Amino acid sequence: MGWLLALAAGVVLGLATHVATLLAVPSLVTDPAVQRLAVLGPEDAFLPLMAESDRPRVSFLDPAFRYRLCRFDLARGPVELRVPIGPAYTALTLYGRDGVPFFSINDRSAIGGMLAVVVTGPGAPPPAQPGDAQEASVAAPTLRGVALAAAMVPAASAIEAVETALSGARCSEAGAPGAAARP
């Protein structure tokens, strides 16, 4: 009977250790997603996630889409994001420093053929003078984050049109020269 009690205690201790490890790992990661993406290029610019060889620079991307990524730092102030709508589905998703999405918008919410979002820091009020009434204002949960623009390629013949639309995506400090300029 004593061995049954020892076995039960071992199983409970093993389960508790397993659960504690699973819960602790995300907070112990020293290389968050935003830092790993730094190798792609500078902050405040939408950069393609497909290399010249058409192989993705990031794993597990859907080949039916083309992507642009912008890393941003809100310590310098709000960031303005503008993504032109492609010939098919287009979306803009914002992620915090930890890689958790906190906002998403797609072409169905676009006005004037453009997805426009102003991102402010945690707890910061919206910009005093919004660029125009057609842009959303979002407070990020962290000072650093990533914006991912994705546009679907409906057919091989549309790749150039999708790439052209995404090349007009802008990621800049709100109020900076050219920030509100539409491509």
PDB file of C-alpha atoms in Angstrom:
ATOM      1  CA  MET A   1       0.000   0.000   0.000  1.00  0.00           C
ATOM      2  CA  GLY A   2       2.941   2.330   0.688  1.00  0.00           C
ATOM      3  CA  TRP A   3       4.241   1.860  -2.848  1.00  0.00           C
ATOM      4  CA  LEU A   4       0.847   2.968  -4.255  1.00  0.00           C
ATOM      5  CA  LEU A   5       1.044   6.175  -2.241  1.00  0.00           C
ATOM      6  CA  ALA A   6       4.621   6.787  -3.445  1.00  0.00           C
ATOM      7  CA  LEU A   7       3.552   6.145  -7.049  1.00  0.00           C
ATOM      8  CA  ALA A   8       0.609   8.554  -6.750  1.00  0.00           C
ATOM      9  CA  ALA A   9       2.871  11.212  -5.197  1.00  0.00           C
ATOM     10  CA  GLY A  10       5.399  10.744  -8.037  1.00  0.00           C
ATOM     11  CA  VAL A  11       2.701  11.129 -10.709  1.00  0.00           C
ATOM     12  CA  VAL A  12       1.278  14.259  -9.066  1.00  0.00           C
ATOM     13  CA  LEU A  13       4.766  15.747  -8.674  1.00  0.00           C
ATOM     14  CA  GLY A  14       5.588  14.927 -12.308  1.00  0.00           C
ATOM     15  CA  LEU A  15       2.368  16.533 -13.559  1.00  0.00           C
ATOM     16  CA  ALA A  16       2.923  19.636 -11.422  1.00  0.00           C
ATOM     17  CA  THR A  17       6.481  19.993 -12.743  1.00  0.00           C
ATOM     18  CA  HIS A  18       5.280  19.535 -16.330  1.00  0.00           C
ATOM     19  CA  VAL A  19       2.524  22.173 -16.011  1.00  0.00           C
ATOM     20  CA  ALA A  20       4.845  24.648 -14.243  1.00  0.00           C
ATOM     21  CA  THR A  21       7.434  24.247 -17.009  1.00  0.00           C
ATOM     22  CA  LEU A  22       4.865  24.807 -19.758  1.00  0.00           C
ATOM     23  CA  LEU A  23       3.584  27.947 -18.048  1.00  0.00           C
ATOM     24  CA  ALA A  24       7.061  29.358 -17.336  1.00  0.00           C
ATOM     25  CA  VAL A  25       8.726  28.857 -20.724  1.00  0.00           C
ATOM     26  CA  PRO A  26       7.062  31.762 -22.603  1.00  0.00           C
ATOM     27  CA  SER A  27       8.157  34.274 -19.965  1.00  0.00           C
ATOM     28  CA  LEU A  28      11.707  32.897 -19.952  1.00  0.00           C
ATOM     29  CA  VAL A  29      12.264  33.221 -23.692  1.00  0.00           C
ATOM     30  CA  THR A  30      15.076  35.730 -24.150  1.00  0.00           C
ATOM     31  CA  ASP A  31      14.740  36.057 -27.910  1.00  0.00           C
ATOM     32  CA  PRO A  32      11.207  37.293 -28.661  1.00  0.00           C
ATOM     33  CA  ALA A  33       9.785  37.262 -32.168  1.00  0.00           C
ATOM     34  CA  VAL A  34      10.437  40.977 -32.741  1.00  0.00           C
ATOM     35  CA  GLN A  35      14.169  40.539 -32.077  1.00  0.00           C
ATOM     36  CA  ARG A  36      14.417  37.491 -34.354  1.00  0.00           C
ATOM     37  CA  LEU A  37      12.912  39.528 -37.196  1.00  0.00           C
ATOM     38  CA  ALA A  38      15.577  42.237 -36.865  1.00  0.00           C
ATOM     39  CA  VAL A  39      17.750  40.404 -39.411  1.00  0.00           C
ATOM     40  CA  LEU A  40      15.212  41.218 -42.143  1.00  0.00           C
ATOM     41  CA  GLY A  41      16.007  44.946 -42.163  1.00  0.00           C
ATOM     42  CA  PRO A  42      15.466  48.296 -40.451  1.00  0.00           C
ATOM     43  CA  GLU A  43      12.493  49.409 -38.377  1.00  0.00           C
ATOM     44  CA  ASP A  44       9.744  51.642 -39.759  1.00  0.00           C
ATOM     45  CA  ALA A  45       9.749  50.147 -43.263  1.00  0.00           C
ATOM     46  CA  PHE A  46       7.637  47.426 -44.834  1.00  0.00           C
ATOM     47  CA  LEU A  47      10.026  44.709 -46.001  1.00  0.00           C
ATOM     48  CA  PRO A  48       9.159  41.684 -48.168  1.00  0.00           C
ATOM     49  CA  LEU A  49       9.214  38.294 -46.495  1.00  0.00           C
ATOM     50  CA  MET A  50      10.029  36.474 -49.721  1.00  0.00           C
ATOM     51  CA  ALA A  51      13.678  36.297 -50.718  1.00  0.00           C
ATOM     52  CA  GLU A  52      14.856  36.692 -54.293  1.00  0.00           C
ATOM     53  CA  SER A  53      14.686  32.920 -54.739  1.00  0.00           C
ATOM     54  CA  ASP A  54      10.965  33.125 -53.849  1.00  0.00           C
ATOM     55  CA  ARG A  55      11.651  31.074 -50.725  1.00  0.00           C
ATOM     56  CA  PRO A  56      10.165  32.569 -47.567  1.00  0.00           C
ATOM     57  CA  ARG A  57      12.511  34.143 -45.015  1.00  0.00           C
ATOM     58  CA  VAL A  58      10.055  33.103 -42.304  1.00  0.00           C
ATOM     59  CA  SER A  59       8.679  29.571 -41.886  1.00  0.00           C
ATOM     60  CA  PHE A  60       5.099  28.479 -42.451  1.00  0.00           C
ATOM     61  CA  LEU A  61       3.932  31.264 -44.777  1.00  0.00           C
ATOM     62  CA  ASP A  62       1.019  30.491 -47.080  1.00  0.00           C
ATOM     63  CA  PRO A  63       2.350  30.410 -50.670  1.00  0.00           C
ATOM     64  CA  ALA A  64      -0.952  31.869 -51.938  1.00  0.00           C
ATOM     65  CA  PHE A  65      -0.089  35.172 -50.233  1.00  0.00           C
ATOM     66  CA  ARG A  66       2.613  37.821 -50.515  1.00  0.00           C
ATOM     67  CA  TYR A  67       3.747  39.455 -47.281  1.00  0.00           C
ATOM     68  CA  ARG A  68       5.376  42.665 -46.055  1.00  0.00           C
ATOM     69  CA  LEU A  69       6.571  43.120 -42.488  1.00  0.00           C
ATOM     70  CA  CYS A  70       7.300  46.305 -40.527  1.00  0.00           C
ATOM     71  CA  ARG A  71       8.947  46.332 -37.112  1.00  0.00           C
ATOM     72  CA  PHE A  72       8.076  49.436 -35.087  1.00  0.00           C
ATOM     73  CA  ASP A  73       9.158  51.095 -31.840  1.00  0.00           C
ATOM     74  CA  LEU A  74       6.555  53.339 -30.210  1.00  0.00           C
ATOM     75  CA  ALA A  75       9.067  54.865 -27.776  1.00  0.00           C
ATOM     76  CA  ARG A  76       9.622  57.609 -30.395  1.00  0.00           C
ATOM     77  CA  GLY A  77       5.889  58.239 -30.786  1.00  0.00           C
ATOM     78  CA  PRO A  78       2.930  56.895 -32.767  1.00  0.00           C
ATOM     79  CA  VAL A  79       3.477  54.966 -35.999  1.00  0.00           C
ATOM     80  CA  GLU A  80       1.319  55.348 -39.081  1.00  0.00           C
ATOM     81  CA  LEU A  81       0.703  52.289 -41.271  1.00  0.00           C
ATOM     82  CA  ARG A  82      -0.786  52.464 -44.765  1.00  0.00           C
ATOM     83  CA  VAL A  83      -1.315  49.436 -46.982  1.00  0.00           C
ATOM     84  CA  PRO A  84      -2.916  49.725 -50.442  1.00  0.00           C
ATOM     85  CA  ILE A  85      -5.545  47.122 -51.254  1.00  0.00           C
ATOM     86  CA  GLY A  86      -4.447  44.441 -53.733  1.00  0.00           C
ATOM     87  CA  PRO A  87      -6.621  42.775 -56.388  1.00  0.00           C
ATOM     88  CA  ALA A  88      -7.886  40.196 -53.859  1.00  0.00           C
ATOM     89  CA  TYR A  89      -8.032  39.805 -50.073  1.00  0.00           C
ATOM     90  CA  THR A  90      -5.616  42.109 -48.216  1.00  0.00           C
ATOM     91  CA  ALA A  91      -5.100  42.253 -44.440  1.00  0.00           C
ATOM     92  CA  LEU A  92      -2.976  44.089 -41.896  1.00  0.00           C
ATOM     93  CA  THR A  93      -2.316  42.422 -38.529  1.00  0.00           C
ATOM     94  CA  LEU A  94      -0.458  43.979 -35.594  1.00  0.00           C
ATOM     95  CA  TYR A  95       1.548  41.896 -33.125  1.00  0.00           C
ATOM     96  CA  GLY A  96       3.045  42.863 -29.774  1.00  0.00           C
ATOM     97  CA  ARG A  97       6.655  42.244 -28.768  1.00  0.00           C
ATOM     98  CA  ASP A  98       5.684  38.772 -27.573  1.00  0.00           C
ATOM     99  CA  GLY A  99       4.230  37.792 -30.967  1.00  0.00           C
ATOM    100  CA  VAL A 100       0.608  37.867 -29.811  1.00  0.00           C
ATOM    101  CA  PRO A 101      -1.744  39.618 -32.269  1.00  0.00           C
ATOM    102  CA  PHE A 102      -3.659  42.590 -30.860  1.00  0.00           C
ATOM    103  CA  PHE A 103      -5.362  44.129 -33.923  1.00  0.00           C
ATOM    104  CA  SER A 104      -6.341  43.092 -37.424  1.00  0.00           C
ATOM    105  CA  ILE A 105      -8.085  44.824 -40.295  1.00  0.00           C
ATOM    106  CA  ASN A 106      -8.839  43.639 -43.819  1.00  0.00           C
ATOM    107  CA  ASP A 107      -9.899  45.008 -47.178  1.00  0.00           C
ATOM    108  CA  ARG A 108     -13.578  44.931 -46.232  1.00  0.00           C
ATOM    109  CA  SER A 109     -12.884  47.742 -43.738  1.00  0.00           C
ATOM    110  CA  ALA A 110     -10.803  49.812 -46.145  1.00  0.00           C
ATOM    111  CA  ILE A 111     -11.913  53.225 -47.301  1.00  0.00           C
ATOM    112  CA  GLY A 112     -10.552  54.636 -50.511  1.00  0.00           C
ATOM    113  CA  GLY A 113      -8.539  51.507 -51.365  1.00  0.00           C
ATOM    114  CA  MET A 114      -6.235  51.854 -48.345  1.00  0.00           C
ATOM    115  CA  LEU A 115      -5.833  50.181 -44.951  1.00  0.00           C
ATOM    116  CA  ALA A 116      -4.754  53.031 -42.652  1.00  0.00           C
ATOM    117  CA  VAL A 117      -3.901  52.610 -38.958  1.00  0.00           C
ATOM    118  CA  VAL A 118      -2.161  54.830 -36.397  1.00  0.00           C
ATOM    119  CA  VAL A 119      -0.558  52.796 -33.593  1.00  0.00           C
ATOM    120  CA  THR A 120       0.103  54.460 -30.224  1.00  0.00           C
ATOM    121  CA  GLY A 121       1.959  53.173 -27.179  1.00  0.00           C
ATOM    122  CA  PRO A 122       0.370  51.408 -24.219  1.00  0.00           C
ATOM    123  CA  GLY A 123      -2.076  53.718 -22.452  1.00  0.00           C
ATOM    124  CA  ALA A 124      -1.243  56.634 -24.757  1.00  0.00           C
ATOM    125  CA  PRO A 125      -4.094  58.811 -25.960  1.00  0.00           C
ATOM    126  CA  PRO A 126      -4.891  58.801 -29.672  1.00  0.00           C
ATOM    127  CA  PRO A 127      -2.997  61.342 -31.767  1.00  0.00           C
ATOM    128  CA  ALA A 128      -4.164  64.918 -31.129  1.00  0.00           C
ATOM    129  CA  GLN A 129      -4.693  65.609 -34.826  1.00  0.00           C
ATOM    130  CA  PRO A 130      -5.554  62.477 -36.756  1.00  0.00           C
ATOM    131  CA  GLY A 131      -4.263  62.398 -40.332  1.00  0.00           C
ATOM    132  CA  ASP A 132      -7.771  61.859 -41.649  1.00  0.00           C
ATOM    133  CA  ALA A 133     -11.071  60.323 -40.627  1.00  0.00           C
ATOM    134  CA  GLN A 134     -10.335  57.210 -42.685  1.00  0.00           C
ATOM    135  CA  GLU A 135      -7.684  55.749 -40.385  1.00  0.00           C
ATOM    136  CA  ALA A 136      -8.116  53.596 -37.311  1.00  0.00           C
ATOM    137  CA  SER A 137      -6.276  54.429 -34.092  1.00  0.00           C
ATOM    138  CA  VAL A 138      -5.037  51.524 -31.966  1.00  0.00           C
ATOM    139  CA  ALA A 139      -3.166  51.411 -28.647  1.00  0.00           C
ATOM    140  CA  ALA A 140      -0.507  48.690 -28.645  1.00  0.00           C
ATOM    141  CA  PRO A 141       0.033  46.584 -25.511  1.00  0.00           C
ATOM    142  CA  THR A 142       3.838  46.916 -25.842  1.00  0.00           C
ATOM    143  CA  LEU A 143       6.218  49.620 -27.125  1.00  0.00           C
ATOM    144  CA  ARG A 144       7.752  47.351 -29.744  1.00  0.00           C
ATOM    145  CA  GLY A 145       5.819  45.309 -32.248  1.00  0.00           C
ATOM    146  CA  VAL A 146       5.365  44.085 -35.770  1.00  0.00           C
ATOM    147  CA  ALA A 147       2.875  44.883 -38.520  1.00  0.00           C
ATOM    148  CA  LEU A 148       2.268  42.142 -41.075  1.00  0.00           C
ATOM    149  CA  ALA A 149       0.576  43.008 -44.368  1.00  0.00           C
ATOM    150  CA  ALA A 150      -0.699  40.026 -46.345  1.00  0.00           C
ATOM    151  CA  ALA A 151      -2.253  40.064 -49.802  1.00  0.00           C
ATOM    152  CA  MET A 152      -3.696  37.028 -51.526  1.00  0.00           C
ATOM    153  CA  VAL A 153      -2.497  36.148 -55.021  1.00  0.00           C
ATOM    154  CA  PRO A 154      -5.669  34.843 -56.714  1.00  0.00           C
ATOM    155  CA  ALA A 155      -3.792  33.565 -59.798  1.00  0.00           C
ATOM    156  CA  ALA A 156      -0.225  33.429 -61.076  1.00  0.00           C
ATOM    157  CA  SER A 157      -1.060  36.255 -63.490  1.00  0.00           C
ATOM    158  CA  ALA A 158      -1.841  38.526 -60.500  1.00  0.00           C
ATOM    159  CA  ILE A 159       1.533  38.227 -58.757  1.00  0.00           C
ATOM    160  CA  GLU A 160       2.829  41.459 -60.293  1.00  0.00           C
ATOM    161  CA  ALA A 161      -0.334  43.404 -59.353  1.00  0.00           C
ATOM    162  CA  VAL A 162      -0.137  42.140 -55.756  1.00  0.00           C
ATOM    163  CA  GLU A 163       3.572  42.973 -55.486  1.00  0.00           C
ATOM    164  CA  THR A 164       2.931  46.453 -56.909  1.00  0.00           C
ATOM    165  CA  ALA A 165       0.163  47.094 -54.380  1.00  0.00           C
ATOM    166  CA  LEU A 166       2.281  45.879 -51.454  1.00  0.00           C
ATOM    167  CA  SER A 167       5.299  47.896 -52.574  1.00  0.00           C
ATOM    168  CA  GLY A 168       3.189  50.985 -51.839  1.00  0.00           C
ATOM    169  CA  ALA A 169       2.821  50.033 -48.154  1.00  0.00           C
ATOM    170  CA  ARG A 170       4.135  52.691 -45.746  1.00  0.00           C
ATOM    171  CA  CYS A 171       5.276  52.392 -42.139  1.00  0.00           C
ATOM    172  CA  SER A 172       6.529  55.621 -40.572  1.00  0.00           C
ATOM    173  CA  GLU A 173       6.362  57.819 -37.508  1.00  0.00           C
ATOM    174  CA  ALA A 174       3.009  59.594 -37.428  1.00  0.00           C
ATOM    175  CA  GLY A 175       3.447  63.183 -38.469  1.00  0.00           C
ATOM    176  CA  ALA A 176       6.777  62.504 -40.187  1.00  0.00           C
ATOM    177  CA  PRO A 177       7.220  64.033 -43.649  1.00  0.00           C
ATOM    178  CA  GLY A 178       5.594  61.733 -46.165  1.00  0.00           C
ATOM    179  CA  ALA A 179       3.798  59.745 -43.459  1.00  0.00           C
ATOM    180  CA  ALA A 180       0.365  60.714 -44.700  1.00  0.00           C
ATOM    181  CA  ALA A 181       1.310  60.626 -48.356  1.00  0.00           C
ATOM    182  CA  ARG A 182      -0.662  58.089 -50.284  1.00  0.00           C
ATOM    183  CA  PRO A 183       1.186  56.047 -52.872  1.00  0.00           C
TER     184      PRO A 183
END
